[in-house]
Structure formats: C-alpha cells, structure tokens
Amino acid sequence: MTAVSKQVQVQLGDRSYPIYIGSGEIQRADIASHICGQKVLIVSNETIAPLYLELVEKQLAGKQVDKVILADGEQFKNLDNLNLIFDQLITSHHDRKTTLIALGGGVIGDMTGFAAACYQRGVAFIQIPTTLLAQVDSSVGGKTAVNHAMGKNMIGAFYQPQAVIIDTDTLSTLPDREFNAGLAEVIKYGLIVDADFFVWLENNLEALLNRDQQALAYAVELSCISKSRVVAADETEQGVRAILNLGHTFGHAIETFQQYKDWIHGEAVAAGMVMAAELSVMAGDLYSADLARIKNLLTACSLPIAPPSGMAADDFMRLMVRDKKVLDGQLRLVLLESLGSACVSDQFSTADLDEMLNKTCISV
Ligand code: NAD
Ligand code: GLY
C-alpha cells in the first residue's frame, strides 16, 4: 500500500500553520506556496546537505536560492554560527520578504528559526526536519534558540514557522542511535496525553524499529497532533506546555553532568522519564505495573532506564536547580497522574525525591 500524506494544523490564530507528513513529502508538498518573496536561504549542515539539499532546491525553481552549510553538531549551535547565517543574508541582499528554510535536525531547526526571528526584526521560515526528534518535537511549536557557553538554549525566541514539511523518507539515512533517541520523545506523548497511543506503540514497536513507512507516518502524525494541541493551549509555556518536558529536568542534569559528551538528548530523556515515573509511583498516582510497561518499552528501543553510572543523587540536586522550570527558587517537576496524563507540580515530597535519587543512583 502506498503511504499517504497527512496534514496536521497548528492552531494559533493568524500564526496557524500546516504540518505535512508523509513519504516523499519534500517532492509532494507545495513548498513554494509557503514562500511569498523571490529569495530563499536554505540552512543545513555538512552531513544533511549532501543527502537532501538538491531535492529541496528542485522544488524552488524560479527563486533565488542561497545556502549556508554549517558544521555538524550541538557545539556549533551558538552565536558565532548564527552570525554565518546573517552574513549570508546580508551579503546576498535578502530583504524582509525572504524565507529561510531549515533543512536538518533540531540543531539546524532551532538556529534557523532564531535567525528568522531576528533578521530585519523577523522574516518567514519553513521547517524541513530530518531527524525523528525534530519531526515529532523541535520543528513544531516555535521554540527557537542557540546555546550560550554557560547554558543550553539560553538565547532564543518563540517564533512560529510558515509550515513544517516532514518527509519520513529522510529517516532512512538516520543512524539507529539517533532514531531510537527520537522514539523516546514519541513515547513521551503516550505518557503525557495519550494512553491509547502508548498501547499502539507497545503493539507496533517492531514495525517502527524496522522503519515501516506507514507505522512511522502514524507515529509522527499522532505525536504532532499531541504537540500541536499543547502548543495551541499554551504557546509561550505559561502553564500546561511544561508537560512536554516530562523527564527533561532529570535528563538535562544528566546531559550537563556528562558535558554533552556521552548520551544524546533522547537517551537522557528516557532515563529521566523513568525517574519521573518512579516518583509518580511513590506519590501513589501511577501503578507500578505501568512503570514496568514504560521501562519495557524504552528498553525495547535500546534506551537507558536509569542514570549513568558515576552520577550520584547529589549531582542531580546540584544540577536541577538550574532547570528553566525553577520559579522563585522552587523546583517544579513534570509527574504522571496516570499513564497518559501528566501535570507540573511543586508539591512533590522532597523525601520521595531523595529516596528515588538514592535508589536509582545505586550503581555509583
Ligand atoms: P541534531 O540536529 O544534532 O541531529 C542529530 C545528528 O543526525 C546530526 O549529526 C545530524 O547531522 C544528523 N542527521 C540529521 N538528519 C539526518 C538524516 N536524515 N540522515 C542522516 N543524518 C542525519 O539533533 P536532534 O536530535 O535532531 O536535535 C537536537 C536539538 O534539538 C538540540 O539542540 C535540542 O536543544 C533541540 N530541541 C529543540 C526543541 C524545540 O522545541 N525547539 C525540542 C527538542 C529538542
Ligand atoms: N520541546 C518542548 C517544547 O516544545 O515545549
């Protein structure tokens, strides 16, 4: 059966936009219809450009298409590399009607979005995400940023794209480790808002791991539906949007502890989601049988379900105070009220938190 194209709408009033999802979507979606001017700047990196840049360029016949190919890696998501995008825009005389296209994973998407938010006080941009993580999370919802030497995503803006074009074929070249890390974010949606989707993931994991196109398109669509609903309810994270960060408080502590050198983001989030789930069981909200199901599903995706060895409870406490969800010095955590329902809480028991951290960090 031929994989069909799906469309999800992010409902944000006059800033609403479509997400196109499917196999071959770069060729099928009418990219040019989302571009109002004559000039386009494609931002990509040295890994992705040789694979997909030509395909995107072919859809832009008749436009002036300029390119910036950045070095590959989280360490290049900074103001210096952002400046390379501005250099190219100014050198090639791009005006306010220009459109930037982000072709890549979350690093390229976040940087291009932020460049679009800043250039001449805001120009249009389109997301063409090529990692699973970017397709189900970072390309949707308008969080854009670069890192500062003292903190991840510290300089950024909420700035929505004109459209998101998700071509699931691009996942065929994604390394297994990156693919599995993206699955952690897919599982997250089952945990926070959609218990039926969690069951679907349990029953269809083999097809997903084999990158079956129909299974992939369905999982990406359901993830985008969940994310777009949460974003529509709380675009700038004044409240409910924080549930999208399930596992991230613990996960960011792990990434910082490892100085971003060992585990990749989705791996740290996987271990962090289990830690949040453990705490939810201790609070009497989540069934232990459901915690076991969460661990089984993550393990089947070759994802970690406990903190890395060498990390102690004190390391978590020290690093978690820097979390962006800390308000007035009070740590807030995303917890599970049940499988498929999450809340943000500062009412957790600190004794439970200590006990959970000491229990899960036993390998130290
Ligand atoms: P990434 O962008 O670094 O991509 C991972 C690796 O895969 C890179 O080496 C990349 O070159 C390569 N790659 C990408 N697509 C490929 C393809 N189709 N085939 C082969 N290789 C490919 O990492 P990521 O996981 O996509 O994104 C992580 C970034 O996203 C972080 O900077 C994080 O802060 C950000 N993020 C942002 C949001 C948001 O809401 N804006 C949400 C989650 C994460
Ligand atoms: N990735 C979390 C968010 O978009 O809010």
Coordinates of C-alpha atoms and ligand atoms in Angstrom, one line a residue:
M1 CA 0.0 0.0 0.0
T2 CA 1.3 3.5 -0.8
A3 CA 1.9 5.7 2.2
V4 CA -0.5 8.6 2.2
S5 CA 0.2 12.2 3.0
K6 CA -1.3 13.5 6.3
Q7 CA -1.8 17.1 7.4
V8 CA -2.0 18.5 11.0
Q9 CA -2.8 22.1 11.6
V10 CA -1.2 24.1 14.5
Q11 CA -4.0 26.4 15.6
L12 CA -2.5 29.7 16.6
G13 CA -4.9 32.3 15.1
D14 CA -3.2 34.3 12.4
R15 CA 0.0 32.4 13.1
S16 CA -1.5 29.0 12.4
Y17 CA 0.4 26.7 10.1
P18 CA 0.2 23.2 8.5
I19 CA 2.5 20.2 9.2
Y20 CA 2.7 18.0 6.2
I21 CA 3.7 14.4 7.0
G22 CA 4.4 11.5 4.6
S23 CA 6.8 9.5 2.5
G24 CA 8.2 11.7 -0.4
E25 CA 6.7 14.8 1.2
I26 CA 9.6 17.1 0.1
Q27 CA 8.5 16.5 -3.5
R28 CA 4.8 16.3 -2.8
A29 CA 4.2 19.3 -0.5
D30 CA 4.0 22.6 -2.5
I31 CA 6.9 24.3 -0.6
A32 CA 6.8 27.3 -3.0
S33 CA 3.2 28.1 -2.0
H34 CA 4.5 29.0 1.5
I35 CA 7.1 31.4 0.1
C36 CA 5.9 34.9 -0.6
G37 CA 9.1 36.6 -1.9
Q38 CA 11.7 35.7 -4.6
K39 CA 14.6 34.9 -2.3
V40 CA 15.2 31.9 -0.2
L41 CA 18.1 30.9 2.1
I42 CA 18.4 27.2 2.9
V43 CA 20.3 26.5 6.1
S44 CA 21.7 22.9 6.5
N45 CA 24.8 21.1 7.7
E46 CA 27.6 19.2 6.1
T47 CA 26.0 15.8 6.9
I48 CA 22.5 16.5 5.7
A49 CA 23.2 18.8 2.7
P50 CA 24.8 16.1 0.5
L51 CA 21.8 13.9 1.1
Y52 CA 18.8 16.2 0.7
L53 CA 19.7 19.7 -0.4
E54 CA 19.4 19.1 -4.1
L55 CA 15.9 17.6 -3.6
V56 CA 14.7 20.7 -1.8
E57 CA 16.4 23.0 -4.3
K58 CA 14.5 21.3 -7.1
Q59 CA 11.2 22.4 -5.5
L60 CA 12.2 26.1 -5.7
A61 CA 12.6 26.7 -9.4
G62 CA 12.4 30.3 -10.3
K63 CA 13.6 31.6 -6.9
Q64 CA 17.0 33.0 -5.9
V65 CA 18.2 30.2 -3.7
D66 CA 21.2 30.8 -1.4
K67 CA 22.7 28.3 1.0
V68 CA 24.6 28.2 4.3
I69 CA 26.1 24.9 5.2
L70 CA 27.1 24.8 8.9
A71 CA 29.4 22.4 10.7
D72 CA 27.5 19.4 12.2
G73 CA 27.0 19.2 16.0
E74 CA 25.4 20.7 19.1
Q75 CA 28.7 22.5 19.8
F76 CA 28.1 24.7 16.8
K77 CA 24.6 25.8 18.0
N78 CA 25.9 29.2 19.1
L79 CA 26.0 32.9 18.3
D80 CA 29.2 32.6 16.1
N81 CA 27.4 30.2 13.7
L82 CA 24.2 32.2 13.9
N83 CA 26.3 35.0 12.5
L84 CA 27.2 33.0 9.5
I85 CA 23.5 32.9 8.6
F86 CA 23.2 36.7 9.0
D87 CA 26.4 37.2 6.9
Q88 CA 24.9 35.2 4.0
L89 CA 21.6 37.0 4.3
I90 CA 23.2 40.4 4.1
T91 CA 25.8 39.6 1.5
S92 CA 23.1 38.2 -0.8
H93 CA 20.8 41.2 -0.2
H94 CA 17.9 39.3 1.4
D95 CA 15.1 41.7 2.3
R96 CA 12.0 41.4 4.6
K97 CA 10.2 39.2 2.1
T98 CA 12.9 36.5 2.2
T99 CA 12.2 33.0 3.5
L100 CA 14.6 30.8 5.5
I101 CA 14.4 27.0 5.2
A102 CA 15.8 24.8 7.9
L103 CA 16.9 21.5 6.5
G104 CA 18.1 19.3 9.2
G105 CA 17.7 18.1 12.8
G106 CA 16.8 20.1 15.9
V107 CA 20.1 22.0 15.9
I108 CA 19.6 23.4 12.4
G109 CA 15.9 24.0 13.1
D110 CA 16.4 25.9 16.3
M111 CA 19.2 28.0 14.8
T112 CA 17.4 28.8 11.6
G113 CA 14.2 29.7 13.5
F114 CA 16.1 32.1 15.7
A115 CA 17.9 33.7 12.7
A116 CA 14.5 34.2 11.1
A117 CA 13.1 35.7 14.3
C118 CA 15.9 38.2 14.4
Y119 CA 16.8 39.1 10.8
Q120 CA 15.3 42.5 10.0
R121 CA 13.1 42.0 13.1
G122 CA 11.5 38.9 11.7
V123 CA 11.2 37.1 8.3
A124 CA 9.4 33.9 7.3
F125 CA 10.8 30.4 7.8
I126 CA 9.9 26.8 6.9
Q127 CA 11.0 23.7 8.8
I128 CA 12.1 20.6 6.9
P129 CA 13.1 18.3 9.8
T130 CA 15.2 15.3 9.1
T131 CA 15.6 13.5 12.4
L132 CA 12.8 11.7 14.2
L133 CA 13.3 14.0 17.2
A134 CA 12.9 17.1 15.0
Q135 CA 9.9 15.7 13.2
V136 CA 8.0 14.9 16.4
D137 CA 9.2 17.7 18.6
S138 CA 11.6 20.5 17.8
S139 CA 10.2 21.6 14.4
V140 CA 6.7 22.1 15.9
G141 CA 5.8 24.8 18.4
G142 CA 8.1 27.7 17.7
K143 CA 10.8 27.3 20.3
T144 CA 14.0 28.6 18.7
A145 CA 17.4 29.2 20.3
V146 CA 21.1 29.0 20.4
N147 CA 23.3 27.9 23.3
H148 CA 25.4 30.1 25.5
A149 CA 28.7 28.8 26.9
M150 CA 27.0 28.9 30.3
G151 CA 23.8 27.2 29.3
K152 CA 21.8 25.3 26.7
N153 CA 19.1 27.2 24.7
M154 CA 19.7 30.3 26.8
I155 CA 19.3 32.8 23.9
G156 CA 16.1 32.4 21.9
A157 CA 12.6 33.3 21.0
F158 CA 9.2 31.9 20.5
Y159 CA 8.8 32.2 16.7
Q160 CA 6.5 30.1 14.6
P161 CA 7.3 28.8 11.1
Q162 CA 5.1 29.2 8.0
A163 CA 4.9 25.4 7.5
V164 CA 6.6 22.2 8.6
I165 CA 7.3 19.6 5.9
I166 CA 8.0 16.1 7.3
D167 CA 9.3 13.7 4.8
T168 CA 9.6 10.4 6.6
D169 CA 11.8 9.0 3.8
T170 CA 14.7 11.2 5.3
L171 CA 14.7 8.9 8.3
S172 CA 16.1 6.1 6.1
T173 CA 19.6 7.6 6.4
L174 CA 19.3 8.4 10.2
P175 CA 21.7 6.4 12.4
D176 CA 20.0 3.9 14.7
R177 CA 21.1 5.7 17.8
E178 CA 19.6 9.0 16.7
F179 CA 16.4 7.2 15.6
N180 CA 16.0 5.5 19.0
A181 CA 16.6 8.8 20.8
G182 CA 13.7 10.2 18.7
L183 CA 11.5 7.3 19.9
A184 CA 11.9 8.5 23.5
E185 CA 10.1 11.7 22.5
V186 CA 7.4 9.7 20.7
I187 CA 6.8 7.6 23.8
K188 CA 6.7 10.8 25.8
Y189 CA 3.4 11.8 24.1
G190 CA 1.8 8.4 25.0
L191 CA 2.8 9.0 28.6
I192 CA 1.7 12.6 29.0
V193 CA -1.5 12.9 27.0
D194 CA -2.4 9.7 25.0
A195 CA -2.6 6.3 26.8
D196 CA -4.1 4.7 23.6
F197 CA -1.1 5.8 21.7
F198 CA 1.2 4.2 24.3
V199 CA -0.7 0.9 23.8
W200 CA -0.3 1.3 20.0
L201 CA 3.4 1.9 20.5
E202 CA 3.7 -1.3 22.6
N203 CA 1.9 -3.3 19.8
N204 CA 3.7 -1.7 16.8
L205 CA 7.2 -1.3 18.0
E206 CA 8.7 -3.9 15.7
A207 CA 7.3 -2.1 12.6
L208 CA 8.6 1.2 14.0
L209 CA 12.1 -0.1 14.6
N210 CA 12.1 -1.6 11.1
R211 CA 11.1 2.0 9.9
D212 CA 8.0 0.8 8.2
Q213 CA 6.7 3.9 6.4
Q214 CA 3.1 3.6 7.4
A215 CA 3.9 3.0 11.1
L216 CA 6.3 5.9 11.0
A217 CA 3.9 8.2 9.4
Y218 CA 1.2 7.3 12.0
A219 CA 3.6 7.7 15.0
V220 CA 4.8 11.1 13.7
E221 CA 1.2 12.2 13.0
L222 CA 0.0 11.3 16.4
S223 CA 3.0 12.9 18.1
C224 CA 2.4 16.1 16.0
I225 CA -1.3 16.1 16.9
S226 CA -0.4 15.9 20.6
K227 CA 2.3 18.5 20.5
S228 CA 0.2 21.0 18.4
R229 CA -2.7 20.7 20.8
V230 CA -0.5 21.5 23.8
V231 CA 1.2 24.4 22.0
A232 CA -2.2 25.8 20.9
A233 CA -3.3 25.8 24.5
D234 CA -0.1 27.5 25.8
E235 CA 2.2 28.8 23.1
T236 CA 4.7 30.5 25.4
E237 CA 4.8 28.0 28.2
Q238 CA 3.0 29.9 30.9
G239 CA 1.5 26.6 32.2
V240 CA 0.5 23.3 30.5
R241 CA 3.2 23.4 27.8
A242 CA 5.7 22.4 30.5
I243 CA 4.3 18.8 30.4
L244 CA 6.2 18.4 27.1
N245 CA 9.3 18.4 29.3
L246 CA 8.5 15.1 31.1
G247 CA 11.9 13.6 32.1
H248 CA 13.8 16.7 30.9
T249 CA 14.7 18.0 34.4
F250 CA 16.5 14.8 35.2
G251 CA 17.6 14.4 31.6
H252 CA 19.2 17.9 31.3
A253 CA 21.0 17.2 34.6
I254 CA 22.4 14.0 33.1
E255 CA 23.5 15.9 29.9
T256 CA 25.1 18.7 31.9
F257 CA 26.9 16.2 34.1
Q258 CA 28.3 14.4 31.1
Q259 CA 29.1 17.8 29.4
Y260 CA 27.0 16.7 26.4
K261 CA 29.7 14.2 25.5
D262 CA 28.2 10.7 26.2
W263 CA 24.4 10.3 26.0
I264 CA 22.4 12.1 23.4
H265 CA 19.3 14.1 24.4
G266 CA 16.6 11.4 23.8
E267 CA 18.7 8.9 25.8
A268 CA 18.9 11.2 28.8
V269 CA 15.2 12.0 28.5
A270 CA 14.4 8.2 28.5
A271 CA 16.2 7.7 31.8
G272 CA 14.6 11.0 33.1
M273 CA 11.1 9.8 32.2
V274 CA 11.6 6.6 34.2
M275 CA 12.8 8.7 37.2
A276 CA 9.7 10.9 37.0
A277 CA 7.6 7.8 36.7
E278 CA 9.3 6.2 39.8
L279 CA 8.4 9.4 41.7
S280 CA 4.8 9.2 40.4
V281 CA 4.5 5.7 41.7
M282 CA 5.9 6.8 45.1
A283 CA 3.3 9.6 45.2
G284 CA 0.6 6.9 44.8
D285 CA -0.5 8.2 41.3
L286 CA 1.0 5.8 38.8
Y287 CA 0.6 2.0 39.1
S288 CA 3.8 0.1 39.4
A289 CA 2.6 -2.2 36.6
D290 CA 2.5 0.8 34.3
L291 CA 6.1 1.8 35.4
A292 CA 7.2 -1.7 34.4
R293 CA 5.5 -1.2 31.0
I294 CA 7.3 2.1 30.5
K295 CA 10.6 0.5 31.3
N296 CA 9.9 -2.4 28.9
L297 CA 9.0 -0.1 26.0
L298 CA 12.1 2.1 26.5
T299 CA 14.4 -0.9 26.9
A300 CA 13.0 -2.4 23.7
C301 CA 14.1 0.8 21.9
S302 CA 17.6 0.3 23.3
L303 CA 17.2 3.3 25.5
P304 CA 18.6 3.7 29.1
I305 CA 16.1 3.4 32.0
A306 CA 18.4 4.6 34.8
P307 CA 21.0 7.3 35.3
P308 CA 24.5 6.8 34.0
S309 CA 26.9 5.1 36.4
G310 CA 29.1 7.6 38.1
M311 CA 26.2 10.0 38.7
A312 CA 25.1 10.5 42.4
A313 CA 21.9 11.9 44.0
D314 CA 23.9 15.0 44.9
D315 CA 24.8 15.6 41.3
F316 CA 21.1 15.7 40.4
M317 CA 20.2 18.0 43.2
R318 CA 23.1 20.4 42.3
L319 CA 22.3 20.5 38.6
M320 CA 18.5 20.5 38.7
V321 CA 18.3 23.9 40.4
R322 CA 19.4 25.4 37.0
D323 CA 16.3 24.0 35.3
K324 CA 14.2 26.5 33.4
K325 CA 11.1 25.3 35.2
V326 CA 12.5 26.5 38.5
L327 CA 10.4 29.5 39.6
D328 CA 11.3 31.7 42.5
G329 CA 13.9 29.1 43.6
Q330 CA 11.2 26.3 43.7
L331 CA 11.9 23.2 41.7
R332 CA 8.9 22.1 39.6
L333 CA 8.7 18.6 38.1
V334 CA 6.5 17.0 35.5
L335 CA 4.9 14.0 37.0
L336 CA 2.4 11.3 35.8
E337 CA -1.1 11.3 37.3
S338 CA -1.6 8.1 35.4
L339 CA -0.4 6.5 32.2
G340 CA -1.5 9.1 29.6
S341 CA -1.9 12.1 31.9
A342 CA 0.8 14.5 33.3
C343 CA 0.9 17.6 35.5
V344 CA 3.6 20.1 36.6
S345 CA 4.0 20.1 40.3
D346 CA 6.0 21.8 43.1
Q347 CA 4.0 19.7 45.6
F348 CA 6.1 16.5 45.4
S349 CA 7.6 15.1 48.6
T350 CA 11.3 16.0 48.8
A351 CA 11.8 12.9 50.9
D352 CA 10.4 10.8 48.0
L353 CA 12.7 12.7 45.6
D354 CA 15.8 11.9 47.8
E355 CA 14.8 8.3 48.2
M356 CA 14.2 7.9 44.4
L357 CA 17.5 9.5 43.5
N358 CA 19.4 7.4 46.1
K359 CA 17.7 4.3 44.8
T360 CA 18.3 4.9 41.1
C361 CA 21.8 6.1 41.6
I362 CA 22.9 2.9 43.3
S363 CA 25.5 2.0 40.8
V364 CA 27.7 4.8 42.0
Ligands
NAD1 P1 20.8 17.1 15.6 O1 20.2 18.2 14.9 O2 22.2 17.3 16.1 O3 20.9 15.8 14.6 C1 21.5 14.6 15.0 C2 22.5 14.1 14.0 O4 21.8 13.5 12.9 C3 23.4 15.1 13.4 O5 24.7 14.6 13.3 C4 22.8 15.4 12.1 O6 23.7 15.9 11.1 C5 22.3 14.0 11.7 N1 21.2 13.9 10.8 C6 20.1 14.7 10.8 N2 19.2 14.2 9.9 C7 19.8 13.2 9.3 C8 19.4 12.3 8.3 N3 18.2 12.3 7.8 N4 20.2 11.3 7.9 C9 21.5 11.2 8.5 N5 21.9 12.0 9.5 C10 21.1 13.0 9.9 O7 19.9 16.5 16.8 P2 18.4 16.4 17.0 O8 18.2 15.3 18.0 O9 17.6 16.4 15.8 O10 18.1 17.8 17.8 C11 18.6 18.1 19.0 C12 18.5 19.6 19.2 O11 17.1 19.9 19.2 C13 19.0 20.1 20.5 O12 19.8 21.3 20.2 C14 17.8 20.5 21.3 O13 18.1 21.6 22.2 C15 16.8 20.8 20.2 N6 15.4 20.6 20.6 C16 14.6 21.7 20.4 C17 13.3 21.5 20.7 C18 12.3 22.7 20.4 O14 11.2 22.6 20.9 N7 12.8 23.7 19.7 C19 12.8 20.3 21.3 C20 13.7 19.3 21.4 C21 15.0 19.5 21.1
GLY2 N1 10.1 20.5 23.5 C1 9.4 21.2 24.5 C2 8.5 22.2 23.9 O1 8.4 22.4 22.7 O2 7.9 22.9 24.7

